[in-house]
Coordinates of C-alpha atoms and ligand atoms in Angstrom, one line a residue:
M254 CA -0.4 -0.3 -0.2
F255 CA 1.1 3.1 -0.6
T256 CA -0.6 7.0 -0.1
I257 CA -0.3 9.8 -2.9
V258 CA 0.6 12.5 -1.3
A259 CA 0.4 15.3 -4.4
V260 CA -0.7 15.1 -7.7
F261 CA 0.7 17.7 -9.9
V262 CA 1.6 18.7 -13.3
G263 CA 3.5 21.0 -14.8
S264 CA 6.8 22.4 -13.9
C265 CA 7.2 23.6 -10.6
L266 CA 9.9 25.5 -11.4
I267 CA 8.5 28.8 -10.0
P268 CA 8.8 32.1 -12.6
P269 CA 11.1 34.6 -11.5
A270 CA 8.2 37.9 -10.6
L271 CA 7.7 40.8 -12.2
G272 CA 10.1 43.0 -10.2
A273 CA 12.3 40.6 -9.1
P274 CA 14.7 42.3 -7.4
L275 CA 17.8 43.9 -8.9
A276 CA 21.6 44.3 -7.2
L277 CA 21.2 47.7 -6.5
G278 CA 24.0 49.3 -8.0
N279 CA 26.9 51.1 -5.4
S280 CA 25.4 55.2 -4.3
S281 CA 28.8 56.7 -4.3
T282 CA 29.5 55.5 -7.8
C283 CA 26.1 56.5 -9.0
C284 CA 26.3 60.0 -7.3
G285 CA 29.4 59.7 -9.6
M286 CA 28.4 59.0 -12.5
L287 CA 25.6 61.3 -11.7
D288 CA 27.7 64.3 -11.2
N289 CA 29.2 63.8 -14.5
A290 CA 26.6 63.3 -17.1
F291 CA 25.3 66.5 -15.5
L292 CA 28.9 68.1 -16.5
R293 CA 29.8 68.4 -12.2
Q294 CA 28.1 71.3 -12.2
G295 CA 26.8 71.2 -9.2
K296 CA 23.3 70.0 -9.6
V297 CA 24.8 67.0 -7.4
V298 CA 25.4 68.2 -3.9
Y299 CA 27.2 66.2 -1.0
P300 CA 26.7 66.1 2.2
A301 CA 30.0 68.3 2.6
S302 CA 28.2 70.6 0.4
A303 CA 26.7 74.0 1.7
S304 CA 23.8 73.7 0.4
Y305 CA 22.5 69.8 1.4
G306 CA 21.4 70.5 4.3
A307 CA 18.7 73.0 3.4
L308 CA 17.6 70.7 0.6
N309 CA 17.6 67.6 3.0
T310 CA 14.7 70.1 5.1
Y311 CA 11.5 68.0 5.9
W312 CA 8.4 69.2 7.2
A313 CA 8.4 66.6 9.6
Q314 CA 12.4 66.1 11.3
S315 CA 11.6 62.3 11.2
S316 CA 11.6 62.0 7.4
Q317 CA 15.0 63.4 7.2
E318 CA 17.7 60.7 5.8
M319 CA 20.7 61.5 4.9
P320 CA 21.0 60.7 0.6
T321 CA 24.9 59.7 -0.6
C322 CA 24.1 62.6 -2.6
I323 CA 21.5 65.0 -3.7
F324 CA 20.4 65.9 -7.1
S325 CA 18.5 69.3 -8.4
P326 CA 17.2 69.1 -11.9
S327 CA 17.0 71.8 -13.5
N328 CA 14.2 70.5 -16.4
T329 CA 12.4 67.8 -17.2
Q330 CA 15.2 66.2 -19.8
D331 CA 17.6 66.4 -17.2
V332 CA 15.0 64.0 -15.0
S333 CA 15.1 61.9 -17.9
T334 CA 18.5 61.7 -18.5
A335 CA 19.1 61.0 -14.9
V336 CA 16.2 58.2 -14.5
K337 CA 17.9 56.7 -17.3
L338 CA 21.5 55.8 -15.5
F339 CA 19.3 55.1 -12.4
T340 CA 17.4 52.6 -14.2
K341 CA 21.3 51.4 -16.6
N342 CA 23.3 51.2 -13.2
S343 CA 20.6 49.7 -10.7
C344 CA 21.0 53.1 -9.0
A345 CA 19.0 53.3 -5.3
F346 CA 16.7 56.8 -5.5
A347 CA 14.2 58.7 -4.0
I348 CA 11.5 61.0 -5.4
R349 CA 10.5 64.8 -3.6
S350 CA 8.9 67.6 -4.6
G351 CA 7.5 69.8 -0.7
G352 CA 8.8 66.6 1.5
H353 CA 5.8 66.7 3.4
S354 CA 5.7 62.7 3.3
Y355 CA 4.6 62.0 7.3
N356 CA 6.6 58.7 6.7
P357 CA 10.6 58.6 6.4
G358 CA 12.2 56.5 3.3
F359 CA 9.4 58.2 1.3
S360 CA 10.5 61.3 -0.3
S361 CA 13.9 60.6 1.0
I362 CA 16.2 58.0 1.0
Y363 CA 19.2 56.4 3.6
D364 CA 21.9 55.3 0.7
G365 CA 21.1 56.5 -2.3
V366 CA 20.3 59.1 -4.4
L367 CA 17.9 61.7 -3.7
M368 CA 16.0 63.5 -6.8
S369 CA 14.7 67.1 -5.2
L370 CA 12.3 68.7 -8.0
G371 CA 12.4 72.1 -6.0
K372 CA 13.9 73.8 -8.6
M373 CA 11.0 72.8 -11.2
N374 CA 8.7 74.9 -9.8
K375 CA 8.0 77.0 -12.2
V376 CA 3.8 78.0 -12.6
T377 CA 2.5 79.8 -16.1
Y378 CA -1.2 80.6 -16.9
S379 CA -2.3 80.6 -20.2
T380 CA -5.4 83.5 -20.4
T381 CA -6.6 81.2 -23.7
S382 CA -6.8 78.0 -22.5
K383 CA -7.8 79.1 -18.9
C384 CA -5.2 76.1 -17.4
A385 CA -2.0 76.8 -15.0
K386 CA 0.7 74.8 -15.3
V387 CA 2.5 74.0 -12.6
Q388 CA 5.9 72.0 -12.1
S389 CA 5.8 68.9 -9.9
G390 CA 8.6 71.1 -7.2
A391 CA 6.4 73.7 -6.5
R392 CA 4.8 74.3 -3.2
W393 CA 1.1 75.4 -3.4
R394 CA 1.9 79.3 -2.5
N395 CA 3.5 78.5 -5.3
V396 CA 0.8 78.5 -7.5
Y397 CA -1.9 80.8 -5.5
Q398 CA 0.2 83.6 -6.0
A399 CA 0.7 83.6 -9.3
V400 CA -2.6 82.5 -11.0
E401 CA -4.7 85.0 -7.6
E402 CA -3.5 88.0 -10.6
Y403 CA -6.0 86.5 -13.0
N404 CA -8.6 86.7 -10.5
V405 CA -9.0 82.4 -10.2
T406 CA -7.3 79.7 -8.1
V407 CA -6.8 76.0 -8.1
I408 CA -7.9 72.6 -6.5
G409 CA -4.5 72.7 -3.9
G410 CA -3.4 71.7 -0.4
Q411 CA -5.5 73.7 2.5
N412 CA -2.0 74.4 3.7
A413 CA 0.1 76.8 1.4
D414 CA 3.4 75.2 2.7
V415 CA 2.7 71.8 1.2
G416 CA 4.5 70.4 -2.2
V417 CA 2.5 69.8 -5.6
G418 CA 3.5 66.8 -7.0
G419 CA 3.1 64.7 -3.8
Y420 CA 0.0 65.6 -3.1
L421 CA -1.6 65.6 -6.4
L422 CA -0.3 62.1 -7.2
G423 CA -2.3 61.1 -3.5
G424 CA -5.2 63.2 -3.7
G425 CA -5.6 66.1 -2.9
I426 CA -7.6 67.3 -0.5
S427 CA -8.7 70.9 -0.9
F428 CA -11.3 73.7 0.5
L429 CA -13.0 73.6 -2.9
S430 CA -13.4 70.0 -2.9
N431 CA -16.8 70.0 -1.8
E432 CA -17.6 70.9 -5.2
Y433 CA -15.2 70.6 -7.7
G434 CA -13.4 66.9 -6.0
W435 CA -10.1 65.9 -5.6
G436 CA -7.5 68.0 -6.4
T437 CA -6.2 65.2 -9.0
D438 CA -9.8 65.3 -10.1
N439 CA -8.4 68.6 -11.9
V440 CA -5.6 67.2 -13.7
K441 CA -5.5 68.2 -17.5
N442 CA -2.7 66.2 -18.0
F443 CA 0.6 64.8 -16.2
E444 CA 4.1 65.0 -17.6
I445 CA 5.3 62.2 -16.8
V446 CA 9.2 60.4 -16.9
L447 CA 9.2 57.2 -17.7
A448 CA 11.4 54.1 -16.3
N449 CA 13.4 53.9 -20.1
G450 CA 13.5 57.8 -19.7
D451 CA 10.7 58.6 -22.3
I452 CA 9.3 61.7 -21.4
V453 CA 5.3 60.8 -22.3
N454 CA 1.3 63.2 -21.7
A455 CA -1.0 61.4 -20.0
N456 CA -4.8 63.1 -20.5
Q457 CA -7.9 62.1 -21.3
Q458 CA -6.6 61.7 -25.6
S459 CA -3.3 59.9 -25.3
N460 CA -2.3 57.3 -22.3
T461 CA -5.9 57.1 -20.7
A462 CA -5.5 54.1 -18.7
L463 CA -2.1 55.3 -17.1
F464 CA -3.8 59.8 -16.5
R465 CA -6.8 57.4 -14.2
A466 CA -3.8 55.4 -12.3
L467 CA -1.5 58.6 -11.7
K468 CA -4.6 60.1 -9.6
G469 CA -4.2 58.0 -6.8
G470 CA -1.3 56.1 -8.0
S471 CA 2.1 58.3 -6.0
S472 CA 5.4 57.1 -7.4
N473 CA 4.7 53.9 -9.3
F474 CA 4.4 54.8 -12.5
G475 CA 6.8 57.5 -13.5
I476 CA 8.6 61.3 -12.2
V477 CA 5.7 63.3 -12.6
T478 CA 7.5 66.6 -13.8
E479 CA 4.5 68.6 -14.9
F480 CA 0.7 68.9 -13.6
T481 CA -1.4 71.3 -16.3
L482 CA -4.3 72.2 -14.0
N483 CA -8.4 73.3 -14.3
T484 CA -8.4 77.1 -12.6
V485 CA -11.9 78.0 -11.1
K486 CA -13.7 81.9 -10.2
V487 CA -13.8 82.4 -6.8
N488 CA -15.4 85.9 -5.3
A489 CA -13.5 85.4 -1.9
F490 CA -12.3 82.8 0.1
T491 CA -12.3 82.8 3.9
G492 CA -12.2 80.6 6.7
T493 CA -12.0 80.3 10.2
V494 CA -10.8 77.8 13.2
G495 CA -13.3 77.7 15.9
S496 CA -12.1 76.0 19.3
Y497 CA -14.4 74.8 22.0
P498 CA -14.0 73.3 24.9
D499 CA -14.4 69.5 26.2
S500 CA -17.7 70.7 28.0
S501 CA -18.8 70.7 24.1
N502 CA -17.2 67.8 23.1
D503 CA -20.5 65.9 22.0
A504 CA -22.3 69.2 20.8
L505 CA -19.8 69.4 18.4
M506 CA -19.6 66.3 17.4
E507 CA -23.3 66.2 16.8
A508 CA -23.1 69.7 15.0
I509 CA -20.2 68.0 12.8
F510 CA -22.1 64.7 11.8
K511 CA -25.2 66.8 10.8
Y512 CA -23.0 69.3 8.6
S513 CA -20.8 66.0 7.1
T514 CA -24.0 63.8 6.6
G515 CA -26.2 66.3 4.5
D516 CA -25.5 70.0 4.4
V517 CA -22.3 69.9 3.1
D518 CA -24.3 68.9 0.2
V519 CA -26.8 71.5 0.8
D520 CA -24.1 74.3 0.5
P521 CA -20.6 72.7 -1.4
K522 CA -18.7 75.9 -1.3
S523 CA -18.1 75.4 2.4
H524 CA -15.5 72.9 4.3
V525 CA -16.0 72.2 7.8
I526 CA -13.2 69.7 9.6
Y527 CA -12.9 68.3 13.3
L528 CA -9.9 68.5 14.4
A529 CA -8.9 67.3 18.6
S530 CA -5.8 67.0 20.1
F531 CA -4.3 67.0 23.5
N532 CA -0.6 66.7 24.6
E533 CA 1.4 65.5 27.5
T534 CA -0.7 67.9 30.4
L535 CA -3.8 66.1 29.0
E536 CA -5.0 69.2 27.8
G537 CA -7.2 69.2 25.1
Q538 CA -8.7 71.1 22.5
N539 CA -11.0 71.1 20.2
L540 CA -10.8 72.4 17.3
L541 CA -13.3 72.9 14.2
F542 CA -12.2 74.4 10.6
A543 CA -15.1 76.2 8.3
S544 CA -14.3 77.5 5.5
Y545 CA -16.4 79.4 3.0
S546 CA -15.1 79.6 -1.1
D547 CA -17.3 82.8 -1.3
F548 CA -18.5 85.9 0.2
M549 CA -19.4 85.4 4.4
K550 CA -19.6 87.6 7.2
L551 CA -18.7 86.1 10.3
E552 CA -21.2 87.1 12.6
D553 CA -24.2 86.8 10.0
P554 CA -22.2 83.1 8.1
P555 CA -24.0 80.9 5.2
K556 CA -27.0 78.8 7.1
V557 CA -24.9 75.1 7.1
I558 CA -21.6 77.3 9.3
K559 CA -23.6 78.9 11.3
P560 CA -24.9 76.2 13.9
F561 CA -20.7 76.5 14.4
L562 CA -20.0 80.5 15.0
D563 CA -23.3 81.6 16.8
G564 CA -23.0 80.6 20.1
S565 CA -25.3 77.4 20.6
I566 CA -22.3 74.8 20.8
P567 CA -20.9 76.0 25.0
S568 CA -18.5 78.1 24.3
G569 CA -17.8 78.2 21.2
Q570 CA -15.0 80.9 20.4
L571 CA -12.9 81.8 17.4
A572 CA -8.8 80.9 17.7
I573 CA -8.2 82.3 13.9
P574 CA -11.0 84.9 12.8
Q575 CA -10.7 85.8 9.6
K576 CA -11.6 88.2 7.0
N577 CA -12.5 88.1 3.3
G578 CA -9.1 86.4 1.7
T579 CA -8.2 84.2 -0.6
L580 CA -7.0 80.7 -0.4
G581 CA -3.6 80.9 -0.6
A582 CA -3.6 83.7 2.5
M583 CA -5.7 81.1 4.0
G584 CA -3.2 78.1 3.5
D585 CA -0.3 81.1 4.9
I586 CA -2.4 80.8 7.5
L587 CA -3.0 77.5 8.4
N588 CA 0.6 76.5 7.7
A589 CA 1.8 79.0 10.9
F590 CA -0.9 76.7 12.8
Q591 CA 1.0 73.1 11.6
S592 CA 4.0 73.7 13.0
A593 CA 7.3 72.3 11.2
G594 CA 10.6 70.5 12.8
K595 CA 9.2 67.5 14.7
R596 CA 8.5 64.1 15.2
T597 CA 5.5 62.7 13.8
T598 CA 3.3 59.9 12.3
R599 CA 0.3 59.5 11.0
Q600 CA -2.6 56.7 10.4
T601 CA -5.6 56.7 8.3
M602 CA -8.8 54.8 8.0
S603 CA -12.2 55.5 6.4
I604 CA -15.7 54.8 8.4
I605 CA -19.3 54.7 6.9
P606 CA -20.3 57.6 8.6
D607 CA -21.9 57.0 12.4
L608 CA -22.5 58.9 14.9
S609 CA -22.2 57.1 17.8
L610 CA -19.6 55.1 16.3
L611 CA -17.8 58.1 16.4
K612 CA -17.9 59.4 19.6
K613 CA -16.6 55.5 20.6
L614 CA -13.6 56.2 18.5
R615 CA -12.7 59.1 19.4
E616 CA -13.0 57.6 23.5
V617 CA -10.2 54.8 21.6
W618 CA -8.2 57.7 20.9
V619 CA -7.4 59.1 24.3
G620 CA -7.9 55.9 26.2
V621 CA -4.7 54.2 23.6
S622 CA -2.7 57.9 23.1
K623 CA -2.8 59.0 27.0
K624 CA -0.8 55.7 28.2
Y625 CA 1.7 57.2 26.3
K626 CA 1.7 61.1 27.5
D627 CA 4.8 61.3 29.0
V628 CA 7.4 60.6 26.3
A629 CA 8.7 63.8 25.1
G630 CA 7.1 66.4 23.3
F631 CA 3.7 64.1 23.6
E632 CA 1.1 65.7 21.5
S633 CA -1.7 63.4 19.8
E634 CA -4.1 64.2 17.1
F635 CA -7.3 62.7 15.9
A636 CA -9.5 63.9 12.8
F637 CA -12.0 63.5 10.6
Q638 CA -12.9 65.2 7.5
P639 CA -16.5 63.9 5.3
I640 CA -16.3 62.8 1.4
A641 CA -19.5 63.4 0.5
N642 CA -22.1 62.9 -2.5
K643 CA -21.4 66.4 -3.7
W644 CA -17.6 65.3 -4.0
I645 CA -17.7 62.1 -5.3
A646 CA -19.8 63.6 -7.9
A647 CA -17.7 66.0 -9.0
S648 CA -14.8 63.0 -9.5
K649 CA -16.3 60.9 -11.7
S650 CA -17.6 63.9 -13.7
K651 CA -14.4 64.8 -14.4
G652 CA -13.3 61.3 -15.8
G653 CA -12.8 59.5 -12.3
N654 CA -9.7 58.7 -10.5
S655 CA -7.9 55.3 -9.0
M656 CA -9.5 55.5 -5.4
G657 CA -12.2 53.3 -5.9
I658 CA -14.6 55.4 -3.8
E659 CA -18.4 54.9 -4.7
S660 CA -20.3 55.9 -2.0
P661 CA -19.7 58.7 1.1
I662 CA -17.6 58.1 3.7
F663 CA -15.7 59.7 6.4
V664 CA -12.2 59.9 6.4
L665 CA -10.2 59.8 10.0
W666 CA -6.5 59.9 10.7
V667 CA -5.2 60.2 13.7
Q668 CA -1.3 61.4 14.7
S669 CA 1.3 61.8 17.0
F670 CA 4.0 64.1 17.6
W671 CA 6.9 63.9 20.3
S672 CA 10.4 65.2 20.8
A673 CA 13.4 63.0 20.4
A674 CA 14.9 60.3 17.8
A675 CA 14.9 57.3 20.8
D676 CA 11.6 57.1 20.9
D677 CA 10.7 55.9 17.5
G678 CA 10.2 53.0 18.8
R679 CA 8.1 53.2 21.6
M680 CA 5.8 55.7 19.1
G681 CA 5.8 53.1 17.0
G682 CA 4.3 51.1 19.3
L683 CA 1.8 53.3 19.7
E684 CA 1.0 54.1 15.9
T685 CA 0.5 49.8 15.2
E686 CA -1.9 49.8 18.4
L687 CA -3.9 52.6 18.2
I688 CA -4.7 52.2 14.4
T689 CA -5.5 48.5 15.1
Q690 CA -7.7 49.3 18.1
L691 CA -9.6 52.0 15.9
Q692 CA -10.3 49.9 12.8
D693 CA -11.1 46.3 15.1
T694 CA -13.9 49.1 17.3
A695 CA -15.5 50.4 12.9
K696 CA -15.1 46.3 12.0
A697 CA -17.1 45.6 14.9
A698 CA -20.1 48.0 14.4
G699 CA -20.2 47.2 10.6
K700 CA -18.6 50.5 9.5
L701 CA -15.2 49.9 8.6
V702 CA -14.4 51.0 5.1
S703 CA -11.9 49.6 3.5
Y704 CA -10.7 52.6 1.5
E705 CA -7.4 54.5 2.9
Y706 CA -6.5 57.9 1.8
L707 CA -2.8 57.5 0.8
N708 CA -1.3 61.2 1.6
Y709 CA -2.6 60.7 5.1
G710 CA -1.1 57.1 5.6
G711 CA 1.6 55.5 7.6
S712 CA 4.1 53.8 6.2
K713 CA 2.8 50.4 7.9
Q714 CA -0.5 50.6 6.3
D715 CA -1.0 48.7 2.6
I716 CA -2.4 51.9 1.1
I717 CA -3.5 51.2 -2.6
S718 CA -4.4 47.5 -2.3
H719 CA -7.4 49.4 0.0
Y720 CA -8.4 51.0 -3.5
G721 CA -11.1 47.5 -4.5
T722 CA -10.4 45.2 -7.1
E723 CA -11.1 46.9 -10.2
S724 CA -8.6 49.4 -9.0
V725 CA -6.1 47.1 -8.2
Y726 CA -6.1 45.5 -11.2
N727 CA -6.3 48.6 -13.9
M728 CA -3.0 49.8 -12.3
V729 CA -1.0 46.6 -12.3
Q730 CA -1.7 46.1 -15.9
V731 CA -1.2 50.1 -16.7
K732 CA 1.7 49.1 -14.6
K733 CA 2.9 46.2 -16.5
K734 CA 2.8 48.6 -19.4
Y735 CA 4.6 51.0 -18.8
D736 CA 7.3 50.4 -16.2
P737 CA 7.8 46.1 -16.7
Q738 CA 10.8 46.0 -15.0
N739 CA 9.6 47.5 -11.9
V740 CA 12.6 50.3 -11.8
F741 CA 9.7 52.6 -9.5
G742 CA 9.5 49.6 -7.0
T743 CA 12.4 47.8 -7.1
L744 CA 15.5 51.2 -7.8
V745 CA 12.7 53.5 -5.2
P746 CA 12.3 52.0 -1.6
G747 CA 9.8 54.3 -0.7
G748 CA 6.0 55.2 -0.9
F749 CA 3.2 53.3 -1.2
K750 CA 3.7 49.7 -3.7
I751 CA 0.8 48.7 -6.0
P752 CA 0.5 45.0 -4.9
G753 CA 2.7 42.5 -6.2
F754 CA 5.8 45.3 -7.1
Ligands
LIG16 C1 1.7 69.9 7.5 C2 0.4 69.6 6.1 C3 -0.3 69.7 6.0 C4 -1.6 69.2 4.7 N1 -2.3 69.1 4.3 C5 -3.0 68.4 3.3 C6 -4.3 69.1 2.8 O1 -4.6 70.2 2.8 N2 -4.7 68.4 1.9 C7 -4.2 66.9 1.3 O2 -4.6 66.2 1.2 N3 -3.0 66.4 2.5 C8 -2.1 67.4 2.9 N4 -1.3 66.9 3.3 C9 -0.7 66.0 3.3 C10 0.2 65.9 1.8 O3 -0.7 65.6 1.1 C11 1.0 64.5 1.8 O4 1.8 64.4 2.9 C12 1.8 64.9 0.3 O5 2.6 63.6 -0.3 C13 3.0 65.6 0.4 O6 3.1 66.2 -1.0 P1 4.7 67.0 -1.5 O7 5.4 67.1 -2.4 O8 5.0 67.9 -0.5 O9 5.6 65.2 -0.3 P2 6.9 64.7 -0.8 O10 7.6 63.7 0.6 O11 7.7 66.1 -1.6 O12 6.4 63.4 -2.1 C14 5.3 62.2 -1.2 C15 5.3 61.2 -1.6 O13 5.2 61.6 -3.5 C16 5.8 60.8 -4.1 N5 6.6 62.1 -5.1 C17 6.5 63.6 -4.5 N6 6.6 64.1 -6.5 C18 6.8 62.7 -7.4 C19 6.8 63.2 -8.3 N7 6.7 64.4 -9.0 N8 6.1 62.3 -9.1 C20 6.5 60.9 -8.1 N9 5.9 60.6 -7.1 C21 6.3 62.0 -6.3 C22 7.5 61.1 -2.8 O14 8.5 60.4 -3.4 C23 6.6 60.6 -1.6 O15 6.5 59.2 -1.7 C24 -0.5 67.8 4.8 C25 0.6 67.6 4.9 C26 1.7 68.0 6.1 C27 2.7 67.6 6.6
LIG17 C1 30.9 52.2 -2.8 O1 32.2 52.7 -3.2 C2 32.7 53.2 -2.5 C3 33.9 54.0 -3.4 O2 34.2 53.2 -4.7 C4 33.7 52.7 -1.3 O3 34.0 53.1 -0.5 C5 32.3 51.7 -0.4 O4 32.7 50.5 1.0 C6 30.9 51.4 -1.8 N1 30.3 51.0 -0.9 C7 29.8 49.4 -0.7 C8 28.5 49.1 -0.2 O5 30.3 48.4 -1.4
LIG18 C1 -8.9 90.6 -11.1 O1 -10.0 91.5 -10.2 C2 -10.0 92.9 -9.7 C3 -10.5 93.4 -8.7 O2 -12.0 93.3 -9.4 C4 -10.0 94.1 -11.2 O3 -9.2 95.2 -10.9 C5 -8.6 93.3 -12.2 O4 -8.6 93.7 -12.9 C6 -8.7 91.7 -12.3 N1 -8.2 91.6 -13.5 C7 -7.8 90.5 -13.8 C8 -7.0 90.5 -14.7 O5 -8.9 90.0 -14.6
LIG19 C1 -0.4 71.4 26.2 O1 -1.8 72.1 25.6 C2 -2.5 73.5 25.9 C3 -3.6 73.6 25.2 O2 -3.6 74.0 24.0 C4 -1.3 74.5 25.7 O3 -1.9 75.6 26.6 C5 0.1 73.7 26.6 O4 0.5 74.3 26.7 C6 0.8 72.6 26.0 N1 1.2 72.2 26.9 C7 2.8 71.5 26.6 C8 3.6 71.0 27.3 O5 2.6 72.3 24.9
LIG20 C1 -16.5 90.5 2.9 O1 -16.8 91.1 2.0 C2 -18.5 91.2 2.0 C3 -19.1 91.7 0.3 O2 -18.4 92.4 0.2 C4 -18.8 92.4 3.2 O3 -20.3 91.8 3.3 C5 -18.5 90.9 4.8 O4 -18.4 92.4 5.4 C6 -16.9 90.7 4.0 N1 -16.6 90.3 5.5 C7 -15.1 90.8 6.3 C8 -15.2 90.0 7.2 O5 -14.7 91.1 5.7

């Protein structure tokens, strides 16, 4: 007697996966070759150079690494030349636009070349097409200023210091999104450098699948050098930040929930976000960011914003009274509010709107986070943002994106801050514990949504796998066509990858 253990046919040889790891080239050699290719004219700088430190500054101190060299291209042709060299010699590299990533190693690299697009920050506006052409290394401030002259604005960052490139390739939440959709929905054309160095345009006429995949696809397909953007006319822009005591928690959350599940679609010129925070002394703040993309009298605001400003929620006060301004002016105010230079980590998840779940999640956040309050410089934030019907409809009407959102959700995020690198390990523990408990709580309530917002994602989150089967399938096809050797997976260690790459 014998037993057949297994029956199989065909070969047992496992074929090499697409994107099998290449042997990486020596980074010092790569820097030297790059420097030579650019005739040693100063486009490549080393740690000993005077300009290295300024080029290597990040919004989050914890996102800073020490690249072997930093390369600053002047134009798209320079980017193409460098990518060809990287591909040919298997050089590891990172791509940086505004350096606002919350994650170490995403727009930074320890052993490799950092391509920093900061010098490619040109913004031009065409009075005939009414489009703005924006190079990837610009900050939203540059864009707002350049187009304001023509009395138009763009669907860009809430904080004016954020970089154009990372923001648009990850989605892009704007104060104008309830009317116009994600920032990335308003891209008319991407100029992109592919792995083989080809410079191509992706838009509604050519490279259409790539065009869609890039809207949420981050750095997986190439280096985007320039975006052509829709512009919109906005008479005025008014924003304010209200601050509420803990005793107002429930009333505030109820009012914001009502707004987020109804009023937001009644008046999509409005935009309201909730943010709670506390620090090492456990002193907390409950903040509300309310803005309106037209004239607004703070003493007599539009109907949907009134409940937050008329005193009906106990002890509401305005932390930032704002006069009629522009999107850029509000973005600068927010920038002053969100101070740079700390160590930080942020995670995200999404839920089906539900008031009692929100209150429960808030409690979970307080409970887990306060165990870490003895960490030097500790601060913790909990926030949410509705993605409602008109926003989703605006995305669809512009051709859609790769994020796979079909119906209203709340995007949540939690963020922690601390001051010393010695606490990185402990805070990594908080990161995992907190998001796991929050997700479990939402799952238990049957309200956890798969989708996760890339630009708010933590490095341990596998964001793109949460875009949905159809979207991921399409991105995989685009990946196979435009980056068949998986250069942007294997040579670029950082960033959120497409599953399997
Ligand atoms: C203070 C602050 C405020 C923020 N406010 C908002 C907000 O209002 N709305 C919102 O939606 N998000 C906001 N964010 C999140 C922000 O959108 C992301 O951090 C975004 O990635 C920043 O873009 P960046 O160009 O500055 O990032 P970088 O750190 O330079 O890059 C981020 C990622 O994108 C990749 N990348 C960058 N440029 C390119 C390119 N040209 N081609 C290919 N890949 C590229 C990088 O490799 C990296 O993986 C904010 C972040 C901070 C820190
Ligand atoms: C890379 O090359 C440099 C200079 O030749 C050398 O000092 C260094 O040890 C090499 N690094 C590795 C990891 O081989
Ligand atoms: C912008 O608006 C201002 C004020 O209404 C007006 O004076 C100016 O001419 C406008 N500029 C353009 C380019 O339309
Ligand atoms: C903690 O937060 C409160 C309220 O915002 C603030 O007044 C206080 O200065 C903060 N303390 C520390 C140590 O940061
Ligand atoms: C903003 O401008 C409008 C229209 O000119 C005016 O009615 C309103 O009072 C202004 N608001 C503020 C806060 O200045």
